[in-house]
Short mmCIF file of C-alpha atoms and ligand atoms in Angstrom, two decimals:
data_model
loop_
_atom_site.label_atom_id
_atom_site.label_comp_id
_atom_site.label_asym_id
_atom_site.label_seq_id
_atom_site.Cartn_x
_atom_site.Cartn_y
_atom_site.Cartn_z
CA MET A 1 0.31 0.41 -0.10
CA THR A 2 1.59 3.24 -0.46
CA GLY A 3 0.18 6.74 -0.48
CA ARG A 4 1.45 10.55 -1.34
CA ILE A 5 3.06 12.63 1.67
CA PHE A 6 5.05 15.93 1.37
CA ASP A 7 6.61 15.51 4.50
CA ILE A 8 7.86 13.56 8.01
CA GLN A 9 8.18 15.87 10.84
CA ARG A 10 9.84 14.35 13.65
CA PHE A 11 9.78 15.06 17.24
CA SER A 12 6.61 17.34 16.47
CA ILE A 13 5.09 18.74 20.01
CA HIS A 14 1.94 20.82 18.42
CA ASP A 15 -0.04 17.91 16.61
CA GLY A 16 -0.95 15.95 20.14
CA PRO A 17 0.23 14.87 23.37
CA GLY A 18 4.17 14.12 23.72
CA ILE A 19 6.80 13.98 21.46
CA ARG A 20 5.02 12.75 18.30
CA THR A 21 5.90 12.30 14.13
CA THR A 22 4.03 14.18 12.01
CA VAL A 23 3.09 12.46 8.11
CA PHE A 24 1.46 15.11 6.17
CA LEU A 25 -0.35 13.56 3.19
CA LYS A 26 -1.20 15.07 -0.01
CA GLY A 27 -4.42 16.71 -1.42
CA CYS A 28 -7.01 18.64 0.55
CA PRO A 29 -10.64 18.90 -0.57
CA LEU A 30 -10.72 22.44 0.88
CA ALA A 31 -8.62 25.78 0.27
CA CYS A 32 -8.57 27.95 3.58
CA LEU A 33 -7.67 31.00 2.64
CA TRP A 34 -5.06 31.13 5.76
CA CYS A 35 -4.11 27.46 4.47
CA GLN A 36 -0.46 27.07 6.31
CA ASN A 37 0.62 23.99 4.43
CA PRO A 38 -0.22 25.07 0.68
CA GLU A 39 1.75 22.64 -0.87
CA GLY A 40 -0.52 19.73 1.02
CA ILE A 41 -3.45 20.79 -1.03
CA SER A 42 -2.94 19.83 -4.39
CA PRO A 43 -2.80 16.17 -4.61
CA GLU A 44 0.13 16.52 -7.21
CA PRO A 45 3.34 16.75 -6.95
CA GLN A 46 4.98 20.42 -7.32
CA LEU A 47 8.18 22.54 -7.88
CA SER A 48 8.93 24.91 -5.06
CA TYR A 49 12.06 27.18 -6.58
CA LEU A 50 13.49 29.59 -4.08
CA PRO A 51 15.52 32.25 -6.49
CA GLU A 52 17.77 33.42 -3.18
CA LYS A 53 19.23 29.75 -3.47
CA CYS A 54 20.15 29.47 -6.95
CA ILE A 55 24.35 29.96 -7.46
CA GLY A 56 23.20 30.22 -11.44
CA CYS A 57 25.02 27.31 -12.20
CA GLY A 58 22.44 26.36 -15.35
CA GLU A 59 22.34 22.53 -14.74
CA CYS A 60 18.60 22.51 -14.46
CA VAL A 61 18.05 24.54 -17.43
CA LYS A 62 20.25 21.62 -19.32
CA VAL A 63 18.02 18.92 -17.99
CA CYS A 64 14.33 20.75 -18.68
CA PRO A 65 12.47 18.70 -21.15
CA ARG A 66 9.72 21.33 -21.14
CA GLY A 67 12.10 24.71 -21.73
CA ALA A 68 10.67 25.91 -18.57
CA LEU A 69 14.00 27.05 -16.99
CA ALA A 70 16.26 29.55 -18.38
CA LEU A 71 19.13 32.21 -16.93
CA ASN A 72 18.34 35.60 -16.50
CA ARG A 73 21.06 38.47 -16.96
CA THR A 74 21.79 37.97 -13.17
CA GLY A 75 22.59 34.72 -13.59
CA LYS A 76 19.78 33.31 -11.92
CA ALA A 77 17.31 30.51 -12.75
CA VAL A 78 14.16 31.49 -13.98
CA LEU A 79 10.92 29.30 -13.71
CA ALA A 80 7.70 29.39 -16.27
CA ARG A 81 5.53 26.90 -14.43
CA TYR A 82 2.96 27.16 -17.38
CA TYR A 83 5.45 25.30 -19.24
CA CYS A 84 6.87 23.00 -16.16
CA GLN A 85 4.85 19.33 -15.64
CA PRO A 86 7.34 18.62 -12.44
CA CYS A 87 8.72 15.37 -13.10
CA SER A 88 11.90 16.64 -10.75
CA ARG A 89 14.92 16.35 -13.52
CA CYS A 90 15.93 20.01 -12.40
CA ALA A 91 15.55 19.00 -8.67
CA SER A 92 17.86 16.06 -9.23
CA VAL A 93 20.75 18.11 -10.84
CA CYS A 94 20.11 21.68 -8.51
CA ASP A 95 23.46 21.13 -5.59
CA ALA A 96 21.99 24.02 -3.96
CA GLN A 97 18.79 22.79 -3.77
CA ALA A 98 17.01 26.00 -4.79
CA LEU A 99 14.21 23.38 -7.31
CA GLU A 100 13.16 20.91 -4.98
CA LEU A 101 10.31 18.63 -6.00
CA VAL A 102 7.61 18.62 -3.18
CA GLY A 103 5.08 15.11 -2.59
CA ARG A 104 6.21 11.47 -3.27
CA ASP A 105 5.17 8.36 -3.28
CA VAL A 106 5.99 6.09 -0.44
CA SER A 107 4.49 2.88 1.09
CA VAL A 108 3.27 1.84 4.28
CA THR A 109 6.61 0.25 5.50
CA GLU A 110 8.76 3.17 4.82
CA VAL A 111 6.72 5.88 7.04
CA LEU A 112 6.46 3.68 9.81
CA GLU A 113 10.69 2.87 9.56
CA VAL A 114 11.04 6.15 9.50
CA VAL A 115 8.01 6.56 12.90
CA LEU A 116 9.63 3.70 14.73
CA ARG A 117 13.06 5.23 15.21
CA ASP A 118 11.88 7.56 17.93
CA ARG A 119 9.43 5.07 19.41
CA ASP A 120 11.64 5.59 22.99
CA TYR A 121 10.52 9.29 23.20
CA TYR A 122 6.92 8.29 22.10
CA ALA A 123 7.07 5.96 25.31
CA ALA A 124 8.44 8.85 27.76
CA SER A 125 6.26 11.74 26.51
CA GLY A 126 2.93 9.55 25.64
CA GLY A 127 3.55 10.58 22.63
CA GLY A 128 3.19 8.63 19.22
CA ILE A 129 2.47 9.07 15.32
CA THR A 130 0.19 11.98 13.70
CA LEU A 131 -1.57 11.61 10.47
CA SER A 132 -2.37 15.45 8.53
CA GLY A 133 -1.89 17.28 5.76
CA GLY A 134 -3.56 18.52 3.66
CA GLU A 135 -6.17 16.13 4.78
CA PRO A 136 -5.40 12.41 5.30
CA LEU A 137 -9.12 11.07 4.20
CA PHE A 138 -8.53 12.29 0.88
CA GLN A 139 -6.50 9.22 0.99
CA PRO A 140 -8.22 6.74 2.90
CA ALA A 141 -6.64 3.89 2.14
CA PHE A 142 -3.65 4.60 2.90
CA THR A 143 -4.83 6.71 6.08
CA GLY A 144 -6.37 3.26 7.70
CA ALA A 145 -3.02 1.07 6.21
CA LEU A 146 -0.60 3.62 8.40
CA LEU A 147 -2.66 4.10 11.26
CA GLY A 148 -3.60 0.09 11.35
CA ALA A 149 0.38 -0.63 11.40
CA ALA A 150 0.84 1.71 13.59
CA ARG A 151 -1.46 0.24 16.25
CA SER A 152 0.15 -2.80 15.30
CA LYS A 153 3.00 -1.80 16.53
CA GLY A 154 1.64 -0.12 19.58
CA LEU A 155 1.87 3.65 18.86
CA HIS A 156 -1.02 6.38 20.08
CA THR A 157 -2.36 7.88 16.72
CA CYS A 158 -3.26 11.04 16.15
CA LEU A 159 -5.77 11.72 13.56
CA GLU A 160 -5.99 15.73 12.25
CA THR A 161 -8.69 16.54 9.51
CA SER A 162 -10.99 18.96 8.70
CA GLY A 163 -13.90 16.41 8.94
CA PHE A 164 -14.72 16.88 5.56
CA ALA A 165 -15.51 13.32 4.05
CA GLU A 166 -17.64 10.94 3.40
CA TRP A 167 -18.62 9.55 7.06
CA LYS A 168 -17.80 6.04 5.70
CA GLU A 169 -14.46 6.92 5.19
CA LEU A 170 -14.28 8.40 9.48
CA GLU A 171 -16.74 5.07 10.48
CA ASN A 172 -13.51 2.84 9.11
CA LEU A 173 -11.40 4.75 11.06
CA LEU A 174 -13.15 5.11 14.53
CA GLY A 175 -10.75 2.06 15.76
CA LEU A 176 -7.66 3.29 14.55
CA VAL A 177 -7.22 6.55 15.83
CA ASP A 178 -6.54 7.38 19.76
CA LEU A 179 -7.34 10.98 18.84
CA PHE A 180 -9.19 12.93 16.42
CA LEU A 181 -7.84 17.09 16.16
CA TYR A 182 -10.75 18.03 14.64
CA ASP A 183 -10.94 21.15 12.93
CA TYR A 184 -13.53 23.85 13.42
CA LYS A 185 -13.19 26.89 10.73
CA GLU A 186 -16.24 28.81 10.86
CA THR A 187 -19.63 28.71 12.34
CA ASP A 188 -21.82 30.27 9.92
CA PRO A 189 -22.05 28.60 6.71
CA GLN A 190 -21.87 31.04 4.06
CA LEU A 191 -18.94 32.28 5.56
CA HIS A 192 -17.48 28.92 5.90
CA GLU A 193 -17.89 28.46 2.17
CA ARG A 194 -16.20 31.66 1.26
CA PHE A 195 -13.33 30.95 3.33
CA THR A 196 -12.72 27.33 2.82
CA GLY A 197 -14.46 26.70 -0.37
CA LYS A 198 -16.74 24.14 1.08
CA ALA A 199 -19.50 23.78 3.19
CA ASN A 200 -19.44 23.38 6.94
CA LYS A 201 -22.54 21.01 7.17
CA PRO A 202 -21.08 17.57 6.40
CA ILE A 203 -18.31 18.39 8.45
CA LEU A 204 -20.54 18.71 11.60
CA GLU A 205 -22.57 15.86 10.75
CA ASN A 206 -19.14 13.81 10.84
CA LEU A 207 -17.98 15.56 14.18
CA ARG A 208 -21.72 14.61 15.80
CA ARG A 209 -21.31 11.06 14.67
CA LEU A 210 -17.90 10.70 15.90
CA HIS A 211 -18.95 12.17 19.28
CA GLU A 212 -21.93 9.66 19.48
CA ARG A 213 -19.97 7.21 18.33
CA GLY A 214 -17.22 7.42 21.07
CA ALA A 215 -14.49 9.08 19.74
CA LYS A 216 -11.81 11.05 21.53
CA ILE A 217 -12.05 14.24 20.15
CA LEU A 218 -10.26 17.78 20.37
CA LEU A 219 -11.50 20.63 18.55
CA ARG A 220 -8.77 22.59 16.95
CA CYS A 221 -10.30 26.16 15.72
CA PRO A 222 -7.59 28.05 13.73
CA MET A 223 -8.44 32.60 14.68
CA ILE A 224 -7.92 34.74 12.12
CA PRO A 225 -8.11 38.71 12.25
CA GLU A 226 -10.53 40.11 9.86
CA HIS A 227 -12.13 36.40 9.13
CA ASN A 228 -13.17 34.13 11.55
CA ALA A 229 -11.49 35.64 14.68
CA ARG A 230 -15.22 37.47 15.76
CA GLN A 231 -17.61 37.24 18.54
CA GLU A 232 -20.04 35.32 16.62
CA HIS A 233 -17.76 32.66 15.98
CA LEU A 234 -16.56 32.23 19.52
CA ASP A 235 -20.21 31.63 20.52
CA GLY A 236 -20.48 29.21 18.35
CA ILE A 237 -17.89 27.09 19.61
CA ALA A 238 -19.04 27.75 22.97
CA THR A 239 -22.58 26.46 21.97
CA LEU A 240 -20.54 22.90 20.06
CA TRP A 241 -18.75 22.90 23.45
CA ARG A 242 -21.70 22.26 25.17
CA GLU A 243 -24.52 20.46 23.14
CA LEU A 244 -21.10 17.77 22.37
CA PRO A 245 -19.90 17.50 26.18
CA ARG A 246 -17.32 15.00 25.34
CA LEU A 247 -15.20 16.99 23.77
CA LEU A 248 -11.65 16.84 25.02
CA GLY A 249 -11.30 20.40 25.09
CA VAL A 250 -10.56 23.23 22.59
CA GLU A 251 -7.41 24.54 21.17
CA LEU A 252 -7.20 27.59 19.24
CA LEU A 253 -4.53 28.05 16.74
CA PRO A 254 -4.16 31.66 16.54
CA TYR A 255 -3.07 32.83 12.84
CA HIS A 256 0.63 33.27 11.38
CA ARG A 257 2.19 34.14 8.18
CA LEU A 258 4.90 31.17 7.96
CA GLY A 259 2.24 29.30 5.00
CA ARG A 260 3.10 33.06 3.39
CA SER A 261 6.29 32.09 2.21
CA LYS A 262 5.65 28.73 1.01
CA LEU A 263 2.93 30.50 -1.77
CA ARG A 264 6.07 31.78 -3.36
CA ARG A 265 7.87 28.92 -3.22
CA PHE A 266 5.55 26.47 -5.40
CA GLY A 267 3.95 30.13 -7.41
CA LEU A 268 0.74 30.20 -5.68
CA GLN A 269 -1.62 33.23 -5.12
CA ASP A 270 -1.75 34.98 -1.58
CA ARG A 271 -5.39 35.65 -1.08
CA MET A 272 -5.52 37.03 2.61
CA PRO A 273 -5.35 40.49 2.56
CA GLU A 274 -2.13 42.48 3.61
CA SER A 275 -4.08 43.88 6.51
CA VAL A 276 -4.09 40.53 8.42
CA LYS A 277 -1.95 40.92 10.91
CA PRO A 278 -0.70 37.59 13.59
CA PRO A 279 -3.36 38.61 16.70
CA GLU A 280 -1.39 40.05 19.40
CA PRO A 281 -0.86 37.71 22.96
CA GLU A 282 -3.43 40.15 24.49
CA THR A 283 -5.89 39.39 21.93
CA VAL A 284 -5.60 36.00 22.01
CA ASN A 285 -6.32 36.19 26.10
CA GLY A 286 -9.20 37.68 25.44
CA TRP A 287 -10.83 34.88 22.99
CA VAL A 288 -9.63 32.81 25.45
CA LYS A 289 -10.75 34.17 29.09
CA TYR A 290 -14.09 34.80 26.60
CA LEU A 291 -14.64 30.96 26.21
CA ALA A 292 -13.39 30.08 29.40
CA ALA A 293 -16.49 32.65 30.83
CA LYS A 294 -18.75 30.15 29.08
CA GLY A 295 -17.33 27.39 30.55
CA VAL A 296 -15.23 26.10 27.34
CA ARG A 297 -12.22 23.86 27.99
CA VAL A 298 -9.53 25.84 26.38
CA ILE A 299 -5.95 23.84 25.51
CA ASN A 300 -2.82 25.17 24.93
CA PRO A 301 -4.01 28.56 22.86
CA ILE A 302 -0.62 30.56 22.19
CA ARG A 303 1.40 28.41 19.41
CA ALA A 304 3.50 31.22 17.90
S1 SF4 B 401 10.22 19.96 -13.23
FE1 SF4 B 401 10.41 19.24 -14.90
S2 SF4 B 401 9.23 20.14 -16.16
FE2 SF4 B 401 9.69 21.15 -14.49
S3 SF4 B 401 11.53 22.74 -14.66
FE3 SF4 B 401 12.00 20.67 -13.76
S4 SF4 B 401 13.03 19.55 -15.32
FE4 SF4 B 401 11.59 21.23 -16.62
S1 SF4 B 402 20.44 24.13 -10.59
FE1 SF4 B 402 19.59 24.88 -9.36
S2 SF4 B 402 21.65 26.56 -8.64
FE2 SF4 B 402 21.68 25.54 -10.87
S3 SF4 B 402 20.42 27.26 -11.96
FE3 SF4 B 402 19.20 26.05 -11.79
S4 SF4 B 402 17.98 26.79 -9.88
FE4 SF4 B 402 20.33 27.58 -10.07
#
């Protein structure tokens, strides 16, 4: 069984309890304006280019079968993405690592081999493996196989998900996931569609079903100024908290701008207005206090 991933991060401490290895799967049905992993949206491999790393050797120009690369007058490679059909030939000759193909097919065994290297750390810290993305449910068979393999080795498993999937896909994973890190991005249905490209109805339906079936769920709420960081949405989070009494907690994820530099690497459009800035700590504290006053258990609010 193989799947397509774009990264494996060892020693992760923000994707579930303890020290973890996070596996990032490619492909996502949503396209959130504030996406911090934009290379996870497309299911296809993508070429990353960082001109500042280019040393002007010209090797990539020689090997590109599509004529998508040339050297400009300053001796830097320029990439015409319109002509590129990612094949990785240029990346394989770029010693400066200015070019890199992101997205590779791997087997469950290969991933598990990397994950198991740190099992002593998981045991000492209560950690394990987290599947993230992109959206792991975009590759349900691979996700299930990887979670099953991790479980068979006694690892704690987390699934980070937008919840936008057929219920069957989530149901199939019920016995394989120790903790769901479940996104709740926007309460207002129309705004949800505007911010993410998809409706929140199936996401909420799946959340309620998971809760009904006794899954352990931590709600994760990205908080984006000028977008969902509004009282109405905080009230929506509190309402959900009251409705679903077995939720373990709510984690607020304040907006940051790390994803923006990635957009440039992949030639993707930045759809966030320049005016949107990461919130100040006192603003985040205000959200936490507001939710806490409504009885919500807020966990780990500041990750910046
Ligand atoms: S990935 Fe292939 S087609 Fe695209 S620029 Fe590199 S060599 Fe050319
Ligand atoms: S191979 Fe790499 S370093 Fe050389 S010109 Fe191309 S991008 Fe620049």
